[in-house]
Amino acid sequence: MLSYQHAYHAGNFADVHKHLVLHAVLDHLLRKSSPITFADTHAGRGVYPLDAPETQRLGEYRHGALPLWQARDRLADEPLLASWLDAVASLQHDGSRLERYPGSPWWLAQRLRSGDRLRLYELHPGEHDHLSQQALPPNAQRIHGDGLAGLIQALPVSTPRLCVLIDPSFERKEEYSEVAVTLLAAMRKARHGVALVWYPLLPAGRHHELLERLREGGLRKIWRSELTLHAPGEERGMYGSGMLVVNPPWGLDERLAAAMARAAPLFGEACRYRADWWVEE
Ligand code: SAM
């Protein structure tokens, strides 16, 4: 079953949270010159035109990327948000209007250096077709297939460093345990790799299974970042967005906390950000 299409949700508060963490991680990793293999296990389309009927139907970007975009003059003094918004602006045809929202393949591809590698996995044939239409550098490879199995097959990588983004749609409840099993296996093969995992905060609380499995599996240095719109159960559906970073770069928590203190109020009065170590050393 593959019914999920990210275009319905593109640019929502969870995308902003995920891509801000990704942008900040890339800043840190790219300070060193040694090459990196990036793997995006659930790539999606790559770029999302905001006037697409799917995206207009729910209009979630109006409560995510758009308020940030509209506040960009006021946010110019916040370094992470300013550089993130500059990157978003570079994708627009006309720098004054937000017309397209960048997905994870774009965030990764635009920072790719000649010695780096990028592997983009997408299982949905239609979404993979969209991704195939995006202009990408020659060291970016699009793979039509299962990203979790593909990641394990690709390890060990030929570059000295590895950075993985795992961003499933969690359409099936089994995906929580599949992600945990894959991440544990991947980190056994690439102990110093950096891994980012996105998860939804839903009233059913299934993300706890993912977190517990990682702890029980013996994974260390897991940093957790969560953005909540309101208390669980207050409204139906997703009430927050979570990101795990395994082996987070030093200083990531301070940068994110400063950025989120300014961004969260733009997503709603009750929006709260918190970050902590899920598992430390
Ligand atoms: N990472 C994207 C971004 O930030 O722009 C969004 C990805 S979206 C949440 C999840 C995507 O994973 C969907 O496009 C879906 O078709 C795809 N997908 C689902 N199961 C998959 C699998 N096992 N392997 C690869 N892609 C998968």
Short mmCIF file of C-alpha atoms and ligand atoms in Angstrom, two decimals:
data_model
loop_
_atom_site.label_atom_id
_atom_site.label_comp_id
_atom_site.label_asym_id
_atom_site.label_seq_id
_atom_site.Cartn_x
_atom_site.Cartn_y
_atom_site.Cartn_z
CA MET A 1 0.00 0.00 0.00
CA LEU A 2 1.52 3.28 -1.10
CA SER A 3 -1.16 5.95 -0.98
CA TYR A 4 0.79 8.68 0.79
CA GLN A 5 1.84 11.66 -1.31
CA HIS A 6 3.91 14.28 0.42
CA ALA A 7 2.59 17.04 -1.88
CA TYR A 8 -0.55 17.18 0.33
CA HIS A 9 1.59 18.25 3.28
CA ALA A 10 4.54 20.03 1.64
CA GLY A 11 5.89 22.97 3.60
CA ASN A 12 3.91 22.28 6.76
CA PHE A 13 5.36 22.95 10.24
CA ALA A 14 6.80 19.41 10.39
CA ASP A 15 8.66 19.90 7.08
CA VAL A 16 10.07 23.18 8.38
CA HIS A 17 11.20 21.50 11.61
CA LYS A 18 12.78 18.56 9.73
CA HIS A 19 14.51 20.69 7.12
CA LEU A 20 15.81 23.17 9.68
CA VAL A 21 17.44 20.32 11.60
CA LEU A 22 18.81 18.92 8.32
CA HIS A 23 20.12 22.34 7.24
CA ALA A 24 21.86 22.84 10.60
CA VAL A 25 23.40 19.35 10.52
CA LEU A 26 24.72 20.01 7.00
CA ASP A 27 26.30 23.29 8.14
CA HIS A 28 28.26 21.39 10.77
CA LEU A 29 29.22 18.42 8.61
CA LEU A 30 30.42 20.56 5.72
CA ARG A 31 32.90 22.42 7.89
CA LYS A 32 35.29 19.50 7.31
CA SER A 33 36.51 18.71 3.82
CA SER A 34 36.39 14.89 3.99
CA PRO A 35 33.74 13.50 1.61
CA ILE A 36 30.35 12.33 2.79
CA THR A 37 27.83 9.86 1.40
CA PHE A 38 24.30 11.11 2.01
CA ALA A 39 21.41 8.65 1.88
CA ASP A 40 17.81 9.88 1.82
CA THR A 41 15.78 6.69 2.31
CA HIS A 42 12.35 8.28 1.64
CA ALA A 43 13.04 11.04 -0.85
CA GLY A 44 9.63 12.14 -2.16
CA ARG A 45 9.38 14.46 -5.20
CA GLY A 46 12.26 16.77 -4.42
CA VAL A 47 10.52 20.09 -5.02
CA TYR A 48 6.87 21.01 -4.40
CA PRO A 49 5.11 23.77 -6.41
CA LEU A 50 2.75 25.29 -3.85
CA ASP A 51 0.04 25.95 -6.44
CA ALA A 52 -0.33 22.21 -7.16
CA PRO A 53 -3.94 21.07 -6.53
CA GLU A 54 -2.76 18.48 -3.95
CA THR A 55 -0.86 21.12 -1.96
CA GLN A 56 -3.63 23.69 -2.25
CA ARG A 57 -6.21 21.19 -1.03
CA LEU A 58 -4.98 21.23 2.59
CA GLY A 59 -2.79 24.32 2.32
CA GLU A 60 -0.65 23.16 5.25
CA TYR A 61 2.26 25.37 4.16
CA ARG A 62 0.13 28.37 5.17
CA HIS A 63 0.79 27.38 8.80
CA GLY A 64 4.41 26.30 8.25
CA ALA A 65 6.80 27.69 5.65
CA LEU A 66 4.63 30.68 4.70
CA PRO A 67 4.55 32.48 8.09
CA LEU A 68 8.34 32.08 8.31
CA TRP A 69 8.75 33.40 4.77
CA GLN A 70 6.53 36.39 5.54
CA ALA A 71 8.54 37.15 8.69
CA ARG A 72 11.94 36.91 6.96
CA ASP A 73 12.87 40.57 7.46
CA ARG A 74 12.26 40.26 11.21
CA LEU A 75 14.18 36.96 11.32
CA ALA A 76 17.27 38.27 9.52
CA ASP A 77 19.18 38.53 12.84
CA GLU A 78 18.68 34.83 13.67
CA PRO A 79 21.57 33.07 11.87
CA LEU A 80 20.07 29.62 11.26
CA LEU A 81 16.63 30.89 10.19
CA ALA A 82 18.18 33.59 8.01
CA SER A 83 20.41 31.13 6.16
CA TRP A 84 17.55 28.62 5.83
CA LEU A 85 15.28 31.34 4.39
CA ASP A 86 18.04 32.48 2.01
CA ALA A 87 18.24 28.91 0.73
CA VAL A 88 14.45 28.79 0.26
CA ALA A 89 14.59 32.14 -1.56
CA SER A 90 17.21 30.79 -3.98
CA LEU A 91 14.65 28.26 -5.23
CA GLN A 92 11.96 30.84 -6.08
CA HIS A 93 11.51 32.22 -9.59
CA ASP A 94 10.76 35.60 -8.17
CA GLY A 95 12.56 36.22 -4.84
CA SER A 96 9.54 37.99 -3.34
CA ARG A 97 6.98 35.17 -3.57
CA LEU A 98 7.03 31.71 -2.02
CA GLU A 99 6.03 29.53 -4.99
CA ARG A 100 7.96 26.32 -4.40
CA TYR A 101 8.90 24.43 -1.28
CA PRO A 102 12.10 22.35 -1.29
CA GLY A 103 12.02 18.72 -0.18
CA SER A 104 14.90 16.79 1.36
CA PRO A 105 16.56 15.83 -2.01
CA TRP A 106 16.87 19.53 -2.81
CA TRP A 107 18.26 20.42 0.63
CA LEU A 108 20.89 17.71 0.23
CA ALA A 109 21.68 18.24 -3.46
CA GLN A 110 22.24 21.99 -3.24
CA ARG A 111 25.00 21.49 -0.65
CA LEU A 112 26.64 18.51 -2.38
CA ARG A 113 30.38 18.93 -3.10
CA SER A 114 32.13 17.15 -5.96
CA GLY A 115 33.62 14.45 -3.71
CA ASP A 116 30.34 13.72 -1.91
CA ARG A 117 27.73 11.16 -2.95
CA LEU A 118 23.94 11.34 -2.69
CA ARG A 119 21.61 8.34 -2.85
CA LEU A 120 17.90 9.16 -3.10
CA TYR A 121 15.50 6.25 -2.61
CA GLU A 122 11.82 6.49 -3.52
CA LEU A 123 9.48 3.50 -3.72
CA HIS A 124 6.31 5.09 -5.13
CA PRO A 125 6.47 4.98 -8.96
CA GLY A 126 4.65 8.30 -9.41
CA GLU A 127 6.75 10.08 -6.80
CA HIS A 128 9.89 8.59 -8.31
CA ASP A 129 8.82 9.95 -11.74
CA HIS A 130 8.50 13.43 -10.25
CA LEU A 131 11.92 13.08 -8.62
CA SER A 132 13.38 11.98 -11.96
CA GLN A 133 12.32 15.31 -13.46
CA GLN A 134 14.37 17.34 -10.98
CA ALA A 135 17.75 18.67 -12.07
CA LEU A 136 20.36 17.11 -9.79
CA PRO A 137 24.18 17.07 -9.79
CA PRO A 138 25.87 14.03 -11.42
CA ASN A 139 26.97 12.60 -8.06
CA ALA A 140 23.31 12.30 -6.99
CA GLN A 141 21.72 8.95 -7.76
CA ARG A 142 17.96 8.31 -7.83
CA ILE A 143 16.94 4.79 -6.92
CA HIS A 144 13.43 3.47 -7.47
CA GLY A 145 13.17 1.05 -4.57
CA ASP A 146 12.92 0.44 -0.84
CA GLY A 147 15.14 2.91 1.01
CA LEU A 148 15.52 0.88 4.19
CA ALA A 149 16.75 -2.24 2.38
CA GLY A 150 18.77 -0.04 0.01
CA LEU A 151 20.56 1.69 2.86
CA ILE A 152 21.72 -1.58 4.39
CA GLN A 153 22.87 -2.86 0.98
CA ALA A 154 24.87 0.34 0.40
CA LEU A 155 26.91 -0.05 3.61
CA PRO A 156 29.81 0.32 4.12
CA VAL A 157 30.11 3.36 1.87
CA SER A 158 33.26 4.36 -0.01
CA THR A 159 33.52 7.85 1.54
CA PRO A 160 35.02 8.49 5.00
CA ARG A 161 31.73 9.87 6.36
CA LEU A 162 28.02 8.99 6.15
CA CYS A 163 24.86 10.99 6.80
CA VAL A 164 21.44 9.35 6.57
CA LEU A 165 17.94 10.84 6.57
CA ILE A 166 15.08 8.45 7.29
CA ASP A 167 11.75 10.15 6.74
CA PRO A 168 8.96 7.58 6.24
CA SER A 169 5.28 8.37 5.86
CA PHE A 170 4.40 5.90 8.68
CA GLU A 171 1.34 4.76 6.74
CA ARG A 172 1.78 1.32 8.31
CA LYS A 173 2.31 0.90 12.04
CA GLU A 174 5.06 -1.67 11.32
CA GLU A 175 7.19 1.14 9.92
CA TYR A 176 8.17 2.24 13.44
CA SER A 177 9.84 -1.10 14.17
CA GLU A 178 11.22 -1.40 10.62
CA VAL A 179 12.94 1.96 11.00
CA ALA A 180 14.38 0.92 14.38
CA VAL A 181 15.68 -2.42 13.06
CA THR A 182 17.23 -0.73 10.01
CA LEU A 183 18.83 2.07 11.99
CA LEU A 184 20.34 -0.34 14.51
CA ALA A 185 21.76 -2.47 11.70
CA ALA A 186 23.05 0.59 9.81
CA MET A 187 24.77 2.05 12.86
CA ARG A 188 26.48 -1.28 13.56
CA LYS A 189 28.01 -1.00 10.06
CA ALA A 190 28.75 2.73 10.28
CA ARG A 191 29.38 3.54 13.95
CA HIS A 192 30.36 7.17 13.43
CA GLY A 193 27.69 7.96 10.86
CA VAL A 194 25.19 10.72 11.52
CA ALA A 195 21.55 9.67 11.17
CA LEU A 196 18.40 11.80 11.23
CA VAL A 197 15.01 10.20 11.71
CA TRP A 198 11.71 12.04 11.48
CA TYR A 199 8.62 10.77 13.31
CA PRO A 200 5.08 12.12 13.80
CA LEU A 201 3.61 12.82 17.22
CA LEU A 202 0.16 11.25 17.04
CA PRO A 203 -2.34 10.56 19.82
CA ALA A 204 -1.68 6.79 19.49
CA GLY A 205 1.91 7.46 20.65
CA ARG A 206 3.49 4.84 18.38
CA HIS A 207 6.74 6.80 18.21
CA HIS A 208 7.50 5.53 21.74
CA GLU A 209 8.03 2.08 20.23
CA LEU A 210 10.65 3.48 17.87
CA LEU A 211 12.43 5.34 20.68
CA GLU A 212 12.37 2.35 23.07
CA ARG A 213 13.62 -0.08 20.45
CA LEU A 214 16.59 2.14 19.70
CA ARG A 215 17.46 2.41 23.40
CA GLU A 216 17.01 -1.33 23.99
CA GLY A 217 19.12 -2.01 20.88
CA GLY A 218 22.05 -0.29 22.58
CA LEU A 219 22.29 2.75 20.30
CA ARG A 220 24.02 5.69 22.04
CA LYS A 221 24.18 9.44 21.46
CA ILE A 222 20.60 9.96 20.32
CA TRP A 223 19.45 13.56 20.50
CA ARG A 224 15.72 14.29 20.29
CA SER A 225 14.06 17.46 19.04
CA GLU A 226 10.26 17.89 19.21
CA LEU A 227 7.91 20.61 18.11
CA THR A 228 4.32 20.39 19.39
CA LEU A 229 1.38 22.44 18.15
CA HIS A 230 -0.87 21.59 21.09
CA ALA A 231 -1.42 18.93 23.74
CA PRO A 232 -2.01 15.33 22.52
CA GLY A 233 -5.69 14.56 22.00
CA GLU A 234 -6.80 18.21 21.93
CA GLU A 235 -7.47 17.89 18.22
CA ARG A 236 -7.49 14.94 15.84
CA GLY A 237 -4.37 14.02 13.89
CA MET A 238 -0.72 14.92 14.20
CA TYR A 239 -0.03 17.25 17.14
CA GLY A 240 3.70 17.49 16.70
CA SER A 241 6.87 16.64 14.82
CA GLY A 242 9.87 14.76 16.15
CA MET A 243 13.44 14.41 14.93
CA LEU A 244 16.15 12.15 16.25
CA VAL A 245 19.78 12.82 15.44
CA VAL A 246 22.21 9.99 16.13
CA ASN A 247 25.77 11.26 16.70
CA PRO A 248 24.67 14.91 16.51
CA PRO A 249 27.36 17.44 15.65
CA TRP A 250 28.57 19.52 18.58
CA GLY A 251 26.61 22.77 19.06
CA LEU A 252 23.53 21.61 17.13
CA ASP A 253 21.24 21.85 20.19
CA GLU A 254 22.07 25.52 20.90
CA ARG A 255 21.59 26.56 17.26
CA LEU A 256 18.26 24.79 16.99
CA ALA A 257 17.01 26.11 20.34
CA ALA A 258 17.77 29.70 19.30
CA ALA A 259 16.07 29.26 15.92
CA MET A 260 13.02 27.47 17.31
CA ALA A 261 12.49 30.08 20.00
CA ARG A 262 11.79 32.51 17.15
CA ALA A 263 10.07 30.10 14.73
CA ALA A 264 7.68 28.23 17.06
CA PRO A 265 5.39 31.23 17.86
CA LEU A 266 4.81 31.64 14.11
CA PHE A 267 3.21 28.17 13.99
CA GLY A 268 0.65 29.03 16.69
CA GLU A 269 0.38 30.48 20.17
CA ALA A 270 0.46 27.08 21.85
CA CYS A 271 3.42 25.78 19.81
CA ARG A 272 6.30 24.56 21.98
CA TYR A 273 9.80 23.32 21.23
CA ARG A 274 11.94 21.06 23.36
CA ALA A 275 15.11 19.07 22.83
CA ASP A 276 17.06 16.65 24.99
CA TRP A 277 19.22 13.54 24.91
CA TRP A 278 17.07 10.45 24.46
CA VAL A 279 20.14 8.31 25.03
CA GLU A 280 23.43 9.93 25.99
CA GLU A 281 26.93 8.36 25.92
N1 SAM B 1 11.87 13.19 2.74
C1 SAM B 1 10.93 13.96 1.95
C2 SAM B 1 11.14 15.41 2.21
O1 SAM B 1 11.58 15.79 3.31
O2 SAM B 1 10.88 16.21 1.31
C3 SAM B 1 9.51 13.54 2.22
C4 SAM B 1 9.28 12.07 2.21
S1 SAM B 1 7.63 11.55 2.48
C5 SAM B 1 7.35 11.86 4.17
C6 SAM B 1 7.83 9.81 2.45
C7 SAM B 1 8.11 9.26 1.06
O3 SAM B 1 8.58 7.92 1.19
C8 SAM B 1 6.92 9.17 0.14
O4 SAM B 1 7.20 9.81 -1.07
C9 SAM B 1 6.69 7.67 -0.08
O5 SAM B 1 6.24 7.36 -1.40
C10 SAM B 1 8.07 7.14 0.14
N2 SAM B 1 8.18 5.74 0.59
C11 SAM B 1 7.33 5.01 1.34
N3 SAM B 1 7.87 3.82 1.67
C12 SAM B 1 9.11 3.81 1.13
C13 SAM B 1 10.19 2.88 1.15
N4 SAM B 1 10.08 1.69 1.79
N5 SAM B 1 11.33 3.19 0.51
C14 SAM B 1 11.45 4.38 -0.16
N6 SAM B 1 10.46 5.30 -0.21
C15 SAM B 1 9.31 5.03 0.44
#
